[in-house]
Structures are given as structure tokens and as C-alpha cells.
Short mmCIF file of C-alpha atoms and ligand atoms in Angstrom, two decimals:
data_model
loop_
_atom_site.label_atom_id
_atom_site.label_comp_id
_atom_site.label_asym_id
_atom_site.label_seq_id
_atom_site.Cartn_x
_atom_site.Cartn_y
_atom_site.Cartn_z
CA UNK A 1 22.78 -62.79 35.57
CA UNK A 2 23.41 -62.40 32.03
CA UNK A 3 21.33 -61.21 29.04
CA UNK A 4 22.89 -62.45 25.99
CA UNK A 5 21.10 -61.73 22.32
CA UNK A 6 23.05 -63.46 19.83
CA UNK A 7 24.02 -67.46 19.08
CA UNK A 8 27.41 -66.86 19.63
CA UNK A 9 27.22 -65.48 22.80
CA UNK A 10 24.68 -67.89 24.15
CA UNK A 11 27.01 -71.12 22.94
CA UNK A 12 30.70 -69.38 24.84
CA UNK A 13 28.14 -69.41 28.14
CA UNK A 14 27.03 -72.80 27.35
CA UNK A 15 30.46 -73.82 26.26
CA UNK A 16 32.31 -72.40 29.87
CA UNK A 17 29.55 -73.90 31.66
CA UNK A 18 30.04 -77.60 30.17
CA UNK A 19 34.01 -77.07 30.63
CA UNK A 20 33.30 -76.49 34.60
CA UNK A 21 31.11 -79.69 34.36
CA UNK A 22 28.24 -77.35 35.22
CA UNK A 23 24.62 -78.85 34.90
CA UNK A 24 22.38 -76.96 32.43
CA UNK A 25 18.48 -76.21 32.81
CA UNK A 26 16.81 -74.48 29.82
CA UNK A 27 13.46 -73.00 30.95
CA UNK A 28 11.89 -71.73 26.97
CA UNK A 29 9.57 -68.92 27.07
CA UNK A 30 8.19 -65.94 25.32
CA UNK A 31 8.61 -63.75 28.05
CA UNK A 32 6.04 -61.49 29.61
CA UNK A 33 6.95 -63.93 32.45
CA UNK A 34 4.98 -64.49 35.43
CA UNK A 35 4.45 -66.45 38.40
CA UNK A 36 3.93 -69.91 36.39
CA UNK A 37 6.85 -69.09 34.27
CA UNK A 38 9.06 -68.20 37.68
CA UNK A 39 7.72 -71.94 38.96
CA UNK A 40 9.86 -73.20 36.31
CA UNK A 41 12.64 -71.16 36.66
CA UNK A 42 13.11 -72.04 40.26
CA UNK A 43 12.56 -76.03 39.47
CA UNK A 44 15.04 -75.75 37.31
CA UNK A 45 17.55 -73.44 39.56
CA UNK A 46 17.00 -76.28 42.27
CA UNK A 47 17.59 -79.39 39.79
CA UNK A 48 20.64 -77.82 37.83
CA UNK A 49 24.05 -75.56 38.32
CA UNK A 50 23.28 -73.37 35.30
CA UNK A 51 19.81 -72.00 34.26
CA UNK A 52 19.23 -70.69 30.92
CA UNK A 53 15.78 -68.74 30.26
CA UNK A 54 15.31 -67.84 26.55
CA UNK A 55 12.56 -65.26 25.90
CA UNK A 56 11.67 -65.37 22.26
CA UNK A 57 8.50 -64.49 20.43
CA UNK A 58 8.47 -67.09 17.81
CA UNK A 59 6.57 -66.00 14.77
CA UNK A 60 6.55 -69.51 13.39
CA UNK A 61 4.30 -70.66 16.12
CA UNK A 62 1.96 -68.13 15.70
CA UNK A 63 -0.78 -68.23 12.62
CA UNK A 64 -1.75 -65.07 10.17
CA UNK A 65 -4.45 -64.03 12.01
CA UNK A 66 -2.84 -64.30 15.20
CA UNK A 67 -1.52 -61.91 18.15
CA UNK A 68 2.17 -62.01 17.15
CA UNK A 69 2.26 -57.97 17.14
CA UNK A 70 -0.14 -57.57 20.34
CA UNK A 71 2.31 -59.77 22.29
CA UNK A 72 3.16 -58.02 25.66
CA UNK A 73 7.27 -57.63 25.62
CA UNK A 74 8.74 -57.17 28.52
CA UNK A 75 12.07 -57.40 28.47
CA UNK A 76 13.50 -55.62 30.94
CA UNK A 77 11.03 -56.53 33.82
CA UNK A 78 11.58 -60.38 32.39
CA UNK A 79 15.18 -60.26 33.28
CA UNK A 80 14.65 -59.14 36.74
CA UNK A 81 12.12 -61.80 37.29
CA UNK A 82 14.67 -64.40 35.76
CA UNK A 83 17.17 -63.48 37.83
CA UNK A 84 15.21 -63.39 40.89
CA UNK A 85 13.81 -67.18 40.11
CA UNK A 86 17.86 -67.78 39.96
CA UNK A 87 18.58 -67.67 36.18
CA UNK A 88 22.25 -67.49 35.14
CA UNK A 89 21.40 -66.53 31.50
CA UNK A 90 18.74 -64.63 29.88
CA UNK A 91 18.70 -65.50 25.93
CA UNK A 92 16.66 -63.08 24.14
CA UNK A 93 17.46 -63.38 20.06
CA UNK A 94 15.61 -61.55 17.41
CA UNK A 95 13.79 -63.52 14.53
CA UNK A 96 16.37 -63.22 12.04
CA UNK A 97 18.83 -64.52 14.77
CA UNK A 98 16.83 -67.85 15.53
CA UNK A 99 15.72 -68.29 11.59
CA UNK A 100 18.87 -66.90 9.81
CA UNK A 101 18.09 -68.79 6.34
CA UNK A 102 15.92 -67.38 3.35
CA UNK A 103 14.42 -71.10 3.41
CA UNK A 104 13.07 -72.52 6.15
CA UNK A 105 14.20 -76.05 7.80
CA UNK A 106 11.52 -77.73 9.65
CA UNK A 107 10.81 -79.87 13.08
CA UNK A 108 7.50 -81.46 12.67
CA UNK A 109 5.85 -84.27 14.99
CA UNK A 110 2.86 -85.45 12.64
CA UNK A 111 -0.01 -87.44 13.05
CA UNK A 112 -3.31 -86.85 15.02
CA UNK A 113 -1.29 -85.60 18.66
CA UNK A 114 -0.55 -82.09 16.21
CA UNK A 115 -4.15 -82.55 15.03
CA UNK A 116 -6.23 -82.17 17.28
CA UNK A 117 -7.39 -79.83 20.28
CA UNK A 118 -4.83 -77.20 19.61
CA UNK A 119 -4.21 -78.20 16.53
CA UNK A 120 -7.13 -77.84 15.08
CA UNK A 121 -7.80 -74.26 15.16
CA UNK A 122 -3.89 -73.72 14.66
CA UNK A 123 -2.58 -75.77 12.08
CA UNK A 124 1.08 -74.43 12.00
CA UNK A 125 0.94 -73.90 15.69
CA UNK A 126 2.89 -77.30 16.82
CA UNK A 127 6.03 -76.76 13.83
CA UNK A 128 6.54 -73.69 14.92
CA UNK A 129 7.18 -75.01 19.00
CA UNK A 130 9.04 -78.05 17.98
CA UNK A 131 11.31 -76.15 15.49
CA UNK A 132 11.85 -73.65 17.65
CA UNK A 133 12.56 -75.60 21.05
CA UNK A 134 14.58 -77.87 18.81
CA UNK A 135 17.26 -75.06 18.35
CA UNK A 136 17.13 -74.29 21.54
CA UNK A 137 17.65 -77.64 22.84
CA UNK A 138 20.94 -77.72 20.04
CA UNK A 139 21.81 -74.39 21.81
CA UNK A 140 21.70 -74.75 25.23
CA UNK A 141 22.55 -78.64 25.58
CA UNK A 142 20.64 -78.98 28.31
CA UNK A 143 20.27 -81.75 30.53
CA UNK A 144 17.10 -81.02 31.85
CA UNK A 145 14.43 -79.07 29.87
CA UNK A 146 11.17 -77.08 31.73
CA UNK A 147 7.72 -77.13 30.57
CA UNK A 148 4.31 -76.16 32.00
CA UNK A 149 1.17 -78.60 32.53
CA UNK A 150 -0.48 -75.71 31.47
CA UNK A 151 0.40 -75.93 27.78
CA UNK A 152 -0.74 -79.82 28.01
CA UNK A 153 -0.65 -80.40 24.11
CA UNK A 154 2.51 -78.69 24.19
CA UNK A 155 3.77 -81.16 26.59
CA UNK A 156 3.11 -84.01 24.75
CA UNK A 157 3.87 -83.31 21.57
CA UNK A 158 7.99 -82.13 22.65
CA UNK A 159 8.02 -85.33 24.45
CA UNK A 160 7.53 -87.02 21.17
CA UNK A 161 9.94 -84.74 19.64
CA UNK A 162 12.12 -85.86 21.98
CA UNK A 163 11.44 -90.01 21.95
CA UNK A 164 11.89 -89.61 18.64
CA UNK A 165 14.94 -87.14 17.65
CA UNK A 166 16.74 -88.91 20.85
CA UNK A 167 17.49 -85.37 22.39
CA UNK A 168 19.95 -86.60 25.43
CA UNK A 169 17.99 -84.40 28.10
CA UNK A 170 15.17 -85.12 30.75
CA UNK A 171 11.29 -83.76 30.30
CA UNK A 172 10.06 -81.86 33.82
CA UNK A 173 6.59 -80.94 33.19
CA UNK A 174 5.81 -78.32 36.28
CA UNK A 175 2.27 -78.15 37.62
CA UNK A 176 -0.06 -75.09 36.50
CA UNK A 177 0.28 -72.00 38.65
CA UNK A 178 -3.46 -69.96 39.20
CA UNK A 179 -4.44 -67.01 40.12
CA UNK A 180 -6.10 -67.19 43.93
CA UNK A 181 -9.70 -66.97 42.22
CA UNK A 182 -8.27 -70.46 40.17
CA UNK A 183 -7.75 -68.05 36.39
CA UNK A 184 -4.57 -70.04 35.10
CA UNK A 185 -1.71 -68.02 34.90
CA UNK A 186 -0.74 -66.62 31.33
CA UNK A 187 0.76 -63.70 29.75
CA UNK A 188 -2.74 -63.33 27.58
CA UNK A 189 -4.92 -62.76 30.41
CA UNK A 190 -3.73 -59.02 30.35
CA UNK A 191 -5.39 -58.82 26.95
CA UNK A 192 -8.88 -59.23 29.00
CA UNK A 193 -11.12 -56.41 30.12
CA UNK A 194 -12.37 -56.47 33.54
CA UNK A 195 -15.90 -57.84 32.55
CA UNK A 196 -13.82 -61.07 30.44
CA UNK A 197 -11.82 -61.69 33.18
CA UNK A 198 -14.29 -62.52 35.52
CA UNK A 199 -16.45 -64.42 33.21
CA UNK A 200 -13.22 -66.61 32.77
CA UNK A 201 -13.69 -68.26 35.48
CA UNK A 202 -16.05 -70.30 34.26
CA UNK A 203 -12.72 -72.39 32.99
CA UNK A 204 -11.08 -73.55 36.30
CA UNK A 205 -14.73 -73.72 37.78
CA UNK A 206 -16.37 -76.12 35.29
CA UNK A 207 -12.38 -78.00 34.95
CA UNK A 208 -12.86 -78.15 39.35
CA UNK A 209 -16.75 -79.37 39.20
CA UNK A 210 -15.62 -82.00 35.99
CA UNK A 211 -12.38 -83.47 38.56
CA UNK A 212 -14.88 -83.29 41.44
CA UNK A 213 -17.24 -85.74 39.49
CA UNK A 214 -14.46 -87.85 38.38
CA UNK A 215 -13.47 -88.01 41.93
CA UNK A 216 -17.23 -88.83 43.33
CA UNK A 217 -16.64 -91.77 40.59
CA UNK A 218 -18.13 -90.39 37.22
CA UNK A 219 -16.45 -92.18 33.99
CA UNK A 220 -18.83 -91.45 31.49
CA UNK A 221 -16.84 -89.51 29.21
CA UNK A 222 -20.09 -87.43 27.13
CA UNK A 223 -21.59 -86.52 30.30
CA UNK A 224 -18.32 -85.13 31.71
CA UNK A 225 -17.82 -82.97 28.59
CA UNK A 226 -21.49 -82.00 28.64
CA UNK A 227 -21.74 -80.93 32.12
CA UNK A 228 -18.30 -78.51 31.17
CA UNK A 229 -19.31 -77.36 28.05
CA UNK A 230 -22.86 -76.21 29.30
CA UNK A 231 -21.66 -74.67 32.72
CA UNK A 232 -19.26 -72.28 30.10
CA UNK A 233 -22.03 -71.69 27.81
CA UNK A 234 -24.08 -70.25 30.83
CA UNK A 235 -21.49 -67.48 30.64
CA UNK A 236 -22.59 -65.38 28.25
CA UNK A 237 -19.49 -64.23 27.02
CA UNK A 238 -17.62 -67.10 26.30
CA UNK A 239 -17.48 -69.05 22.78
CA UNK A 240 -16.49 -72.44 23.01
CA UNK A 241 -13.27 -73.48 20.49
CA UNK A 242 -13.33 -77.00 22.11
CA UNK A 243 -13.88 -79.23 25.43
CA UNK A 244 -12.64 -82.58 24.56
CA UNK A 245 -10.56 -85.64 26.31
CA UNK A 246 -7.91 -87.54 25.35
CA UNK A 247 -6.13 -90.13 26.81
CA UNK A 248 -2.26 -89.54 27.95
CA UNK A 249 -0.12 -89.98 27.38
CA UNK A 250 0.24 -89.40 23.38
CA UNK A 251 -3.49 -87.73 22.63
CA UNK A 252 -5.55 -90.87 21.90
CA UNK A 253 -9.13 -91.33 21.68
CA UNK A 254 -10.70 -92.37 24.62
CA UNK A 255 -14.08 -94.40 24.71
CA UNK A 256 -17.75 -94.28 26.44
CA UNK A 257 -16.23 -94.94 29.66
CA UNK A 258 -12.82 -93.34 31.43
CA UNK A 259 -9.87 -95.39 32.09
CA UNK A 260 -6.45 -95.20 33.00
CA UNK A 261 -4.82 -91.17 32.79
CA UNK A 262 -6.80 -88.49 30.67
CA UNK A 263 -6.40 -84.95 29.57
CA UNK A 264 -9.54 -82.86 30.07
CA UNK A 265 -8.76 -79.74 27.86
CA UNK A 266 -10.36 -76.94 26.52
CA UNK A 267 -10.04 -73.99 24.55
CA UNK A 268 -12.68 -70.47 24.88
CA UNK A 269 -12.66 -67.42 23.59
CA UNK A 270 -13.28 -64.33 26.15
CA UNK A 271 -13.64 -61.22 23.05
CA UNK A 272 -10.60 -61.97 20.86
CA UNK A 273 -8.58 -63.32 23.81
CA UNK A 274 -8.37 -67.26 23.35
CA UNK A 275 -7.88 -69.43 26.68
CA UNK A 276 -6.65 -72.58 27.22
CA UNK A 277 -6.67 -74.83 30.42
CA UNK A 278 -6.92 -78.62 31.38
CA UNK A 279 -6.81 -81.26 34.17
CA UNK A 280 -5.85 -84.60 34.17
CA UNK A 281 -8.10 -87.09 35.41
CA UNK A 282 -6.93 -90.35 36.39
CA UNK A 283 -7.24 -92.82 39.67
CA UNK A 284 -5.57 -91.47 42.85
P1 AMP B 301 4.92 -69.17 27.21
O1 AMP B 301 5.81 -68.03 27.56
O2 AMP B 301 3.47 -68.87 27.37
O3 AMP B 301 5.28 -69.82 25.91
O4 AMP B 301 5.22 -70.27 28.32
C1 AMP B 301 6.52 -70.72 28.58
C2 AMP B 301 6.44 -71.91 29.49
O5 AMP B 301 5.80 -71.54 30.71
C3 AMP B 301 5.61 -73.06 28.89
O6 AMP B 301 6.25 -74.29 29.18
C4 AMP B 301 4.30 -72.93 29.59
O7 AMP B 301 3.59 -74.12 29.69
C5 AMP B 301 4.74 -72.44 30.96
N1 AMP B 301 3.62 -71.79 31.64
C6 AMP B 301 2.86 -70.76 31.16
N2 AMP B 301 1.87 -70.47 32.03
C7 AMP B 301 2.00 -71.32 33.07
C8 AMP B 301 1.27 -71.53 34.29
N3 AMP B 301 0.20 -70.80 34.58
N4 AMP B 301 1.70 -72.51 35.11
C9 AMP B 301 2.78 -73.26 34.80
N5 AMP B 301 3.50 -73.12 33.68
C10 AMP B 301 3.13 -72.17 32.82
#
């Protein structure tokens, strides 16, 4: 495997790769990788010849008052994981690398599927991803790009991008990977004390109890986001950003009663560390 830093080197691997007719899967990340990163990586060693993993902190996605310096980095134990999951290529720029212009050129999806959830409480957060996955989509050429479920917003908005910039390259969207006591997998959890970690649980509990309902034949969409929002509130130390549904795909308000595929989400604070998990509910 190969850890490359610069745009010149990452193009000659994509370019020799493309000349041997090669297959390319980009997995984007921002390191710190774990288990529901390594998912990806392996989906997309299985799918493709080449795999490219870029680990990149992008400042543009992150707002003022954000964790941009906090950040774990973990470069070197990234790149062993990377290659392990069966990476060919580990592309790790620096900022000035990825924005090399005093001015700054812009991907933006707009309209309410930036706006809400997410969105709300980080207004620049969307731009940032879609500028910054659009260069790496110029970059890597790939023909099949990874995502996680677990970033659902995330998911729909690049698929957007994608509709509508006509980037030639497939969408796989890779379940969410857990912890065994059900905590969703994400480089932030290490931010949370003992005591915050196991109050978190009260996310993939009240997401299981709100599917369970669904399941037993519950459509009522208040009581569904009632019963979650109180069984988190019971934790003392969580604070509630949001608990909302939308339907998918494309983020659109849903009414009184469930139908077709929707996006349970929500977003909770635990301290200063901000959460975010989901489940789709739809008809088996
Ligand atoms: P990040 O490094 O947090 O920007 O995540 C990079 C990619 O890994 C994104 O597509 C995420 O959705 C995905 N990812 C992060 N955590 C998980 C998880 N627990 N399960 C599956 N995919 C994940």
C-alpha cells in the first residue's frame, strides 16, 4: 500500500491504474478510522481492482465553534488499518493542498435537504462535504464511491450532488457498523467520558424501541418522535439537538401518518460531544 500526500502523486496512481484498465473505489474519510470505516474499505476492495482511501480533515466542513483542532489524527495507525481492509492508496493532503487558491470555489446542493436536521445547527456543514468530495471524485475518477448509512444526511445530499453534476460513478451506501452494546461507531465517541458513554445508549435504544413500534405497525409519525425524544430525555445527561423524520429519499416532509421509506434521525449532545444516528423505517 501506498501513502501518497500531494495531487500529483495521487493523479500518476490514478493515471497507471486507468492505463491497466484497473477499476477504482474511493472510500473518503477523515481518518481516525475504525471498524465502520474498514466496512467500507473492504466493500469497496471486493467491488473494485484499485482502492483509494483519502484521510483528510476538511476544515470547510467544520463550523467556528467546532472540533476541527480536537480531531483525533491518526495517521499512522489509519494506514495500517487501510491496508489491512485492502487499500492500494492512502491519500492524506494537507489543507493548503486540497484548497490551494486565496479564493474559495464552491460545491453547494441548496434547498431544504442542506437545511434541515444537520443542517440546521451547521449551516456550512453540507458545502464543505460536497466541495470537498467533489475534488476528490475529480481526483480519484472513481467508478464506485463509499459512503456510510451512518452519516444519512450526508448520503443524500452527495447523491444529489451527484444526479445533478452527472459525476460518471456509482453511490454504495454501506450499512452502520455498532459497537456490541448497539453505540454507532464513530471517531467522536473517544471524546466521551466513561459516564457519557454509557448514557449514549439511550440513542440506538430509543432508535431499536422506535423500529420495533414501526414493526408492531405504528405510523403515527408525533407519537414515534415522542416516545424517542422522551426515552433520551430520561437520561439525564443528554440534550436533545433534534429527533425528526423525513421521508427518503431527498429529505421531504412527511405527514400525520408514515408511508413509503423514512429516515428516523437524530442529533444529542453527551457534554460537548455531539452524536448523530438514524434508522430507516419503511415496509419489509
Ligand atoms: P468520517 O471519517 O467520519 O467522515 O466518515 C467517513 C465515512 O465513513 C463516511 O461515509 C461515514 O458515513 C462512514 N462511517 C462512519 N462511521 C460509520 C459507521 N459506524 N458505520 C458505517 N459507516 C461509517
Amino acid at each position: 500500500m501506498k501513502l501518497v500526500h500531494t495531487v500529483v502523486e495521487l493523479r500518476e496512481e490514478v493515471a497507471q491504474a486507468k492505463a491497466k484498465g484497473l477499476t477504482i473505489g474511493l472510500v473518503p474519510t477523515m481518518g481516525a478510522l475504525h471498524e465502520g470505516h474498514g466496512s467500507l474499505i473492504k466493500a469497496a476492495n471486493m467491488e473494485n481492482d484499485f482502492v483509494i482511501v483519502s484521510v483528510f480533515v476538511n476544515p470547510t466542513q467544520f463550523g467556528p465553534n467546532e472540533d476541527l483542532d480536537a480531531y483525533p489524527r491518526t495517521l499512522e495507525a489509519d494506514c495500517k488499518m487501510a491496508e489491512e481492509m485492502g487499500a492500494n492508496v492512502v491519500f492524506a493532503p494537507s489543507p493548503k493542498e486540497m484548497y490551494p487558491s486565496e479564493d474559495d470555489t464552491w460545491v453547494e446542493v441548496t434547498g431544504d435537504i442542506t437545511k434541515v436536521l444537520c443542517g440546521r445547527t451547521r449551516p456550512i456543514h453540507f458545502r464543505g462535504v460536497t466541495t470537498v468530495v467533489s475534488k476528490l471524485f475529480n481526483l480519484a475518477q472513481p467508478d464506485r464511491a463509499y459512503f456510510g448509512q451512518k452519516d444519512a444526511q450526508q448520503v443524500e445530499v452527495l447523491k444529489r450532488m451527484v444526479k445533478d453534476l452527472f459525476f460518471p460513478l456509482q453511490m454504495r451506501i454501506m450499512p452502520i457498523i455498532r459497537e456490541k452494546d448497539g453505540l454507532a461507531k464513530s471517531s467522536r465517541n473517544t471524546y466521551l467520558s466513561a459516564e457519557e458513554r454509557t448514557a449514549a445508549l439511550v440513542l440506538s435504544r430509543s432508535l431499536k424501541a422506535a423500529k420495533a413500534a414501526y414493526d408492531a405497525g405504528e405510523r403515527n409519525t408525533a407519537k414515534i418522535i415522542n416516545d424517542v425524544t422522551e426515552m433520551i430525555k430520561a437520561e439525564p445527561m443528554s440534550n436533545i439537538d433534534y429527533v425528526e423524520i423525513y421521508a427518503v429519499p431527498g429529505l421531504l416532509p412527511v405527514g400525520e401518518t408514515l408511508t413509503g421509506s423514512n429516515l428516523l434521525a437524530l442529533a444529542v449532545k453527551f457534554g460537548t460531544t455531539r452524536l448523530i444516528d438514524n434508522v430507516v423505517l419503511e415496509e419489509k
